[in-house]
Amino acid sequence: MEKQLIKVHPNDNVAVALKNLSKGAQVNFENQTIAVATDVKAKHKIALTPFETNDKIIMYGVLVGSASKPIGKGEVITTENVKHQSEKVFGKTENFTWTPPEVSQWKDQTFMGYHRADGQVGTRNVWLFFPLVFCENRNIEVLREVFEKELLNQNVSKQQLLLRSLLNKSDQEASPEPESVPVFDNVEVQFITHQGGCGGIRQDSESLARLLAGYVNNPNVAGATVLSLGCQNLQIRIFKDALTQVAPENTKPIHIYEQQQMGTVDNMLNTIITESFEAIKKANDIKRSPASISKLKIGLECGGSDGFSGISANPTLGHVSDIMAAIGGSAILSEFPELCGVEQELVNRCVDETDGKRFLELMKAYEKSVVDAGSGFDMNPSPGNIKDGLITDAMKSAGAAKKGGTSPVAQVLDYTEYVTKPGLTLLCTPGNDVESTTAMAGSGANIILFTTGLGTPTGNPITPVIKVASNTELSDKMPDIIDFETGAIIRGEKTIEQTADQLMAYIIEVASGRPTKAMDLGQNDFIPWKRGVSL
């Protein structure tokens, strides 16, 4: 008989519905019969025991909420009867031991990457254009139009062709989109714009400088063209200092142009185009060659999550993270608001006790800033999360943290700090999908795995983003944005470990040059985290 419920952890007092359950149904589960007291949609949670007001709700083996009113056995868990609650954490409570997974099939695996002088290896070879201040966004967009049209030979989208047919009052279907034929084989040209660099507190400009320096240092970047106005907060000197800090031996070509020193826009743009084109030609000479997969730094992200994310897609990423830790590679777990409630486990897993203390300090400081703004971590779940069964931040966090697997935490970093150690890194970022993926690329991620249960198109200008669906229905509905799906775990057809092995093979393909769906769509999202206020 097909399974109808699943309990994630032996200590849980709620279970996840794997299919829609109707009121009055009788469900055999763990040697008992549960009478379904209310309609329960798939992905939502059902009470396995009666709850009195303030009783604890346990899922994933941790506290994820408390009953706000009595809940009967067999009732659905909702925002109407459960409120957010998480355990208070003060420090390390136990010693941590770890048994690595079996990795004999992976330890000698290689991918075809771009080797950099500092020993890092890229999965892409990008020449990057970006401004130091929003005043230069228009010039970046002009450069984008020029380079994309000429280097891709054409830039006519399906939507443009559709509009042309409508303008011509054609009754025929729009013509197929012409195939893009790039001029260069080994280098891509990407462009970043943003709304920072001036007008806010100086700390935000300095943070943006570190983020952009991290992008230049990322092994997926071959070199960069940087535009400055001249009078902004984020001075060229500040960017150069940030680059020196993260890459003191940098040998990548960096071309910097200051508009207030160059005269007319035409003069500046003509100079930039001429000099950048020569640099791009040289970057095209860099070829892929074999590299150990231990050179991968894999960012772990979730967004548009559903009630299945924490039991299929996220644990799959967790096993991939453990494989990477076992072979000497790196994984990055970010989104600190979505680690609320699992702090104790993560603190206990920190190799260095000072990292555990730093993690708690960063979490507390972040939460205080949210409270001071009149909100709280409990407001993190989105309407889409709640609709699909993630009703408290602690519940959402407990599932989100599964992306980080079970390995020791090798390092804890604040926003814009660069990953320097193998193993699992905790990186302080918002839960906002794009702010988080932007940050992980700036901290060195050369691949990002992004789980979703509802669907999201997010990509990144320099780092391939592999979209992993928690359920097959999503993959079937949105095949143009989903790269990999884990629905077989929900159906009981595959284990997490089997699915992770398949995902590892797919990661190697992408690291070796296979484009992701986000890359095919030209989805290049970049949003810096602005911690301060505008002035």
CSV table of N, CA and C in Angstrom, one decimal, residues 23-128:
chain,number,residue,atom,x,y,z
A,23,LYS,N,-11.0,14.3,5.8
A,23,LYS,CA,-11.6,14.1,7.1
A,23,LYS,C,-12.4,12.8,7.2
A,24,GLY,N,-12.1,12.0,8.3
A,24,GLY,CA,-12.8,10.8,8.4
A,24,GLY,C,-12.0,9.6,7.9
A,25,ALA,N,-10.9,9.8,7.2
A,25,ALA,CA,-10.1,8.7,6.7
A,25,ALA,C,-9.4,8.0,7.8
A,26,GLN,N,-9.1,6.7,7.7
A,26,GLN,CA,-8.4,6.0,8.6
A,26,GLN,C,-7.0,5.6,8.0
A,27,VAL,N,-6.0,6.1,8.7
A,27,VAL,CA,-4.6,5.9,8.2
A,27,VAL,C,-3.8,5.0,9.2
A,28,ASN,N,-3.3,3.9,8.7
A,28,ASN,CA,-2.5,3.0,9.5
A,28,ASN,C,-1.1,3.5,9.4
A,29,PHE,N,-0.5,3.8,10.6
A,29,PHE,CA,0.8,4.4,10.7
A,29,PHE,C,1.5,4.0,12.0
A,30,GLU,N,2.6,3.4,11.9
A,30,GLU,CA,3.4,3.0,13.0
A,30,GLU,C,2.6,2.2,14.0
A,31,ASN,N,2.0,1.1,13.5
A,31,ASN,CA,1.3,0.2,14.4
A,31,ASN,C,0.1,0.8,15.1
A,32,GLN,N,-0.5,1.8,14.5
A,32,GLN,CA,-1.7,2.4,15.1
A,32,GLN,C,-2.5,2.9,13.9
A,33,THR,N,-3.8,3.1,14.2
A,33,THR,CA,-4.7,3.7,13.2
A,33,THR,C,-5.0,5.1,13.7
A,34,ILE,N,-4.8,6.1,12.7
A,34,ILE,CA,-5.0,7.5,13.0
A,34,ILE,C,-6.3,7.9,12.3
A,35,ALA,N,-7.3,8.4,13.0
A,35,ALA,CA,-8.5,8.9,12.4
A,35,ALA,C,-8.2,10.4,12.0
A,36,VAL,N,-8.3,10.7,10.7
A,36,VAL,CA,-8.0,12.0,10.2
A,36,VAL,C,-9.2,12.9,10.6
A,37,ALA,N,-8.9,13.9,11.5
A,37,ALA,CA,-9.9,14.7,12.1
A,37,ALA,C,-10.3,15.9,11.2
A,38,THR,N,-9.4,16.4,10.4
A,38,THR,CA,-9.6,17.5,9.5
A,38,THR,C,-9.0,17.2,8.1
A,39,ASP,N,-9.4,17.8,7.1
A,39,ASP,CA,-8.8,17.6,5.8
A,39,ASP,C,-7.3,18.1,5.9
A,40,VAL,N,-6.4,17.3,5.4
A,40,VAL,CA,-5.0,17.5,5.4
A,40,VAL,C,-4.4,17.5,4.0
A,41,LYS,N,-3.9,18.6,3.5
A,41,LYS,CA,-3.3,18.6,2.2
A,41,LYS,C,-1.9,18.0,2.2
A,42,ALA,N,-1.5,17.4,1.1
A,42,ALA,CA,-0.2,16.9,1.0
A,42,ALA,C,0.8,18.0,1.3
A,43,LYS,N,1.9,17.6,2.0
A,43,LYS,CA,3.0,18.4,2.4
A,43,LYS,C,2.7,19.1,3.8
A,44,HIS,N,1.5,19.0,4.3
A,44,HIS,CA,1.2,19.6,5.6
A,44,HIS,C,1.4,18.6,6.7
A,45,LYS,N,1.3,19.0,7.9
A,45,LYS,CA,1.6,18.2,9.1
A,45,LYS,C,0.4,17.8,9.8
A,46,ILE,N,0.3,16.6,10.3
A,46,ILE,CA,-0.8,16.1,11.1
A,46,ILE,C,-0.4,15.7,12.5
A,47,ALA,N,-1.2,16.0,13.5
A,47,ALA,CA,-0.8,15.7,14.9
A,47,ALA,C,-0.9,14.2,15.1
A,48,LEU,N,0.2,13.6,15.7
A,48,LEU,CA,0.2,12.2,16.0
A,48,LEU,C,-0.2,11.9,17.4
A,49,THR,N,-0.4,13.0,18.2
A,49,THR,CA,-0.9,12.9,19.6
A,49,THR,C,-1.7,14.2,19.9
A,50,PRO,N,-2.5,14.1,20.9
A,50,PRO,CA,-3.2,15.4,21.3
A,50,PRO,C,-2.3,16.4,21.9
A,51,PHE,N,-2.5,17.7,21.7
A,51,PHE,CA,-1.7,18.7,22.2
A,51,PHE,C,-2.6,19.7,23.1
A,52,GLU,N,-2.1,20.0,24.2
A,52,GLU,CA,-2.8,21.1,25.0
A,52,GLU,C,-2.1,22.4,24.7
A,53,THR,N,-2.7,23.5,25.0
A,53,THR,CA,-2.1,24.8,24.8
A,53,THR,C,-0.7,24.9,25.4
A,54,ASN,N,0.3,25.4,24.6
A,54,ASN,CA,1.7,25.6,24.9
A,54,ASN,C,2.5,24.3,24.9
A,55,ASP,N,1.9,23.1,24.5
A,55,ASP,CA,2.6,21.9,24.3
A,55,ASP,C,3.6,22.1,23.1
A,56,LYS,N,4.7,21.4,23.2
A,56,LYS,CA,5.8,21.6,22.2
A,56,LYS,C,5.5,20.8,20.9
A,57,ILE,N,5.7,21.3,19.8
A,57,ILE,CA,5.6,20.6,18.5
A,57,ILE,C,7.0,20.3,18.1
A,58,ILE,N,7.3,19.0,17.9
A,58,ILE,CA,8.6,18.5,17.6
A,58,ILE,C,8.6,17.9,16.2
A,59,MET,N,9.5,18.4,15.4
A,59,MET,CA,9.7,17.9,14.0
A,59,MET,C,11.2,17.9,13.7
A,60,TYR,N,11.7,17.0,12.9
A,60,TYR,CA,13.2,16.8,12.7
A,60,TYR,C,13.9,16.6,14.0
A,61,GLY,N,13.2,16.2,15.0
A,61,GLY,CA,13.8,16.0,16.3
A,61,GLY,C,14.0,17.2,17.1
A,62,VAL,N,13.6,18.4,16.6
A,62,VAL,CA,13.8,19.6,17.4
A,62,VAL,C,12.5,20.4,17.6
A,63,LEU,N,12.5,21.3,18.5
A,63,LEU,CA,11.3,22.2,18.7
A,63,LEU,C,11.1,23.1,17.5
A,64,VAL,N,9.9,23.0,16.9
A,64,VAL,CA,9.6,23.9,15.8
A,64,VAL,C,8.4,24.8,16.0
A,65,GLY,N,7.8,24.7,17.2
A,65,GLY,CA,6.6,25.5,17.5
A,65,GLY,C,5.9,25.0,18.8
A,66,SER,N,4.9,25.7,19.2
A,66,SER,CA,4.1,25.2,20.3
A,66,SER,C,2.6,25.5,20.0
A,67,ALA,N,1.8,24.7,20.6
A,67,ALA,CA,0.3,24.8,20.3
A,67,ALA,C,-0.2,26.1,20.9
A,68,SER,N,-0.9,26.8,20.1
A,68,SER,CA,-1.5,28.1,20.6
A,68,SER,C,-2.9,27.8,21.1
A,69,LYS,N,-3.5,26.6,20.9
A,69,LYS,CA,-4.7,26.2,21.4
A,69,LYS,C,-4.8,24.7,21.4
A,70,PRO,N,-5.7,24.0,22.0
A,70,PRO,CA,-5.7,22.5,22.0
A,70,PRO,C,-5.8,22.0,20.5
A,71,ILE,N,-5.1,20.9,20.3
A,71,ILE,CA,-5.1,20.3,18.9
A,71,ILE,C,-5.4,18.8,19.2
A,72,GLY,N,-6.3,18.3,18.5
A,72,GLY,CA,-6.7,16.9,18.6
A,72,GLY,C,-5.8,16.0,17.8
A,73,LYS,N,-5.6,14.8,18.2
A,73,LYS,CA,-4.9,13.8,17.4
A,73,LYS,C,-5.6,13.6,16.0
A,74,GLY,N,-4.8,13.7,15.0
A,74,GLY,CA,-5.3,13.6,13.6
A,74,GLY,C,-5.7,14.9,13.0
A,75,GLU,N,-5.5,16.0,13.7
A,75,GLU,CA,-5.8,17.3,13.2
A,75,GLU,C,-4.6,17.9,12.4
A,76,VAL,N,-4.9,18.7,11.4
A,76,VAL,CA,-3.8,19.4,10.7
A,76,VAL,C,-3.2,20.5,11.5
A,77,ILE,N,-1.9,20.7,11.3
A,77,ILE,CA,-1.2,21.7,12.0
A,77,ILE,C,-1.2,23.0,11.1
A,78,THR,N,-1.7,24.1,11.7
A,78,THR,CA,-1.8,25.3,10.9
A,78,THR,C,-1.3,26.5,11.6
A,79,THR,N,-1.3,27.7,11.0
A,79,THR,CA,-0.9,28.9,11.7
A,79,THR,C,-2.0,29.3,12.7
A,80,GLU,N,-3.2,28.7,12.6
A,80,GLU,CA,-4.3,29.0,13.5
A,80,GLU,C,-4.1,28.3,14.9
A,81,ASN,N,-3.4,27.2,14.9
A,81,ASN,CA,-3.3,26.4,16.1
A,81,ASN,C,-1.8,26.2,16.6
A,82,VAL,N,-0.9,26.7,15.8
A,82,VAL,CA,0.6,26.6,16.2
A,82,VAL,C,1.3,28.0,16.1
A,83,LYS,N,2.1,28.3,17.0
A,83,LYS,CA,2.9,29.5,16.9
A,83,LYS,C,4.4,29.1,16.9
A,84,HIS,N,5.2,30.0,16.4
A,84,HIS,CA,6.7,29.8,16.3
A,84,HIS,C,7.3,29.7,17.7
A,85,GLN,N,8.2,28.8,17.9
A,85,GLN,CA,9.0,28.7,19.1
A,85,GLN,C,10.2,27.9,18.8
A,86,SER,N,11.3,28.3,19.4
A,86,SER,CA,12.6,27.6,19.2
A,86,SER,C,13.4,27.6,20.5
A,87,GLU,N,14.3,26.6,20.6
A,87,GLU,CA,15.1,26.5,21.8
A,87,GLU,C,16.1,27.6,21.9
A,88,LYS,N,16.4,28.0,23.2
A,88,LYS,CA,17.4,29.0,23.4
A,88,LYS,C,18.8,28.3,23.5
A,89,VAL,N,19.8,28.8,22.9
A,89,VAL,CA,21.1,28.2,22.9
A,89,VAL,C,22.1,29.2,23.5
A,90,PHE,N,23.0,28.6,24.3
A,90,PHE,CA,24.0,29.4,25.0
A,90,PHE,C,25.4,29.0,24.7
A,91,GLY,N,25.6,27.9,24.1
A,91,GLY,CA,27.0,27.4,23.8
A,91,GLY,C,27.0,25.9,23.5
A,92,LYS,N,28.1,25.4,23.4
A,92,LYS,CA,28.3,24.0,23.1
A,92,LYS,C,27.9,23.1,24.2
A,93,THR,N,27.1,22.0,24.0
A,93,THR,CA,26.6,21.2,25.0
A,93,THR,C,27.2,19.8,25.0
A,94,GLU,N,27.8,19.4,23.9
A,94,GLU,CA,28.3,18.0,23.8
A,94,GLU,C,29.4,17.9,22.7
A,95,ASN,N,30.3,16.9,22.8
A,95,ASN,CA,31.3,16.7,21.8
A,95,ASN,C,30.7,16.1,20.6
A,96,PHE,N,31.2,16.4,19.5
A,96,PHE,CA,30.7,15.9,18.2
A,96,PHE,C,31.6,14.9,17.5
A,97,THR,N,31.0,13.8,17.1
A,97,THR,CA,31.8,12.8,16.3
A,97,THR,C,31.1,12.6,15.0
A,98,TRP,N,31.8,12.3,13.9
A,98,TRP,CA,31.2,12.2,12.6
A,98,TRP,C,31.7,11.0,11.9
A,99,THR,N,30.9,10.2,11.3
A,99,THR,CA,31.3,9.1,10.4
A,99,THR,C,31.0,9.5,9.0
A,100,PRO,N,32.1,9.8,8.2
A,100,PRO,CA,31.9,10.2,6.8
A,100,PRO,C,31.3,9.2,6.0
A,101,PRO,N,30.6,9.6,4.9
A,101,PRO,CA,30.0,8.6,4.0
A,101,PRO,C,31.0,7.9,3.2
A,102,GLU,N,30.6,6.8,2.6
A,102,GLU,CA,31.5,6.1,1.7
A,102,GLU,C,31.7,6.9,0.4
A,103,VAL,N,33.0,7.2,0.1
A,103,VAL,CA,33.2,8.1,-1.0
A,103,VAL,C,34.2,7.6,-2.0
A,104,SER,N,34.5,6.3,-2.0
A,104,SER,CA,35.5,5.7,-2.9
A,104,SER,C,35.2,6.0,-4.3
A,105,GLN,N,33.9,6.1,-4.7
A,105,GLN,CA,33.6,6.3,-6.1
A,105,GLN,C,33.8,7.8,-6.5
A,106,TRP,N,34.0,8.7,-5.5
A,106,TRP,CA,34.2,10.1,-5.8
A,106,TRP,C,35.6,10.7,-5.6
A,107,LYS,N,36.4,10.0,-4.7
A,107,LYS,CA,37.6,10.7,-4.3
A,107,LYS,C,38.6,10.9,-5.4
A,108,ASP,N,38.5,10.2,-6.5
A,108,ASP,CA,39.4,10.4,-7.6
A,108,ASP,C,38.7,11.0,-8.8
A,109,GLN,N,37.5,11.4,-8.7
A,109,GLN,CA,36.8,12.0,-9.8
A,109,GLN,C,37.3,13.4,-10.1
A,110,THR,N,37.2,13.8,-11.4
A,110,THR,CA,37.7,15.1,-11.8
A,110,THR,C,36.6,15.8,-12.6
A,111,PHE,N,36.7,17.1,-12.8
A,111,PHE,CA,35.9,17.9,-13.7
A,111,PHE,C,36.8,18.7,-14.6
A,112,MET,N,36.3,19.2,-15.7
A,112,MET,CA,37.1,20.0,-16.6
A,112,MET,C,36.9,21.5,-16.2
A,113,GLY,N,37.9,22.1,-15.6
A,113,GLY,CA,37.7,23.4,-15.1
A,113,GLY,C,38.8,24.4,-15.6
A,114,TYR,N,38.7,25.6,-15.2
A,114,TYR,CA,39.7,26.6,-15.5
A,114,TYR,C,40.6,26.9,-14.3
A,115,HIS,N,41.8,26.5,-14.5
A,115,HIS,CA,42.8,26.6,-13.4
A,115,HIS,C,43.3,28.1,-13.3
A,116,ARG,N,43.3,28.6,-12.1
A,116,ARG,CA,43.8,30.0,-11.8
A,116,ARG,C,45.1,29.9,-11.1
A,117,ALA,N,45.9,31.0,-11.2
A,117,ALA,CA,47.2,31.1,-10.6
A,117,ALA,C,47.3,30.9,-9.1
A,118,ASP,N,46.2,31.2,-8.4
A,118,ASP,CA,46.2,31.0,-6.9
A,118,ASP,C,45.8,29.6,-6.5
A,119,GLY,N,45.6,28.7,-7.5
A,119,GLY,CA,45.2,27.3,-7.1
A,119,GLY,C,43.7,27.0,-7.2
A,120,GLN,N,42.9,28.0,-7.2
A,120,GLN,CA,41.5,27.8,-7.4
A,120,GLN,C,41.2,27.3,-8.8
A,121,VAL,N,40.0,26.7,-8.9
A,121,VAL,CA,39.6,26.2,-10.3
A,121,VAL,C,38.2,26.6,-10.5
A,122,GLY,N,38.0,27.2,-11.7
A,122,GLY,CA,36.7,27.7,-12.0
A,122,GLY,C,35.8,26.7,-12.8
A,123,THR,N,34.5,26.9,-12.7
A,123,THR,CA,33.6,26.1,-13.5
A,123,THR,C,33.1,26.9,-14.7
A,124,ARG,N,33.4,28.2,-14.8
A,124,ARG,CA,33.1,29.1,-15.9
A,124,ARG,C,34.3,30.0,-16.1
A,125,ASN,N,34.4,30.6,-17.2
A,125,ASN,CA,35.5,31.6,-17.5
A,125,ASN,C,34.9,32.9,-17.9
A,126,VAL,N,34.6,33.8,-17.0
A,126,VAL,CA,33.8,35.0,-17.2
A,126,VAL,C,34.6,36.2,-17.2
A,127,TRP,N,34.4,37.1,-18.2
A,127,TRP,CA,35.0,38.4,-18.1
A,127,TRP,C,33.8,39.3,-17.5
A,128,LEU,N,34.0,39.9,-16.4
A,128,LEU,CA,32.9,40.6,-15.7
A,128,LEU,C,33.0,42.1,-15.8
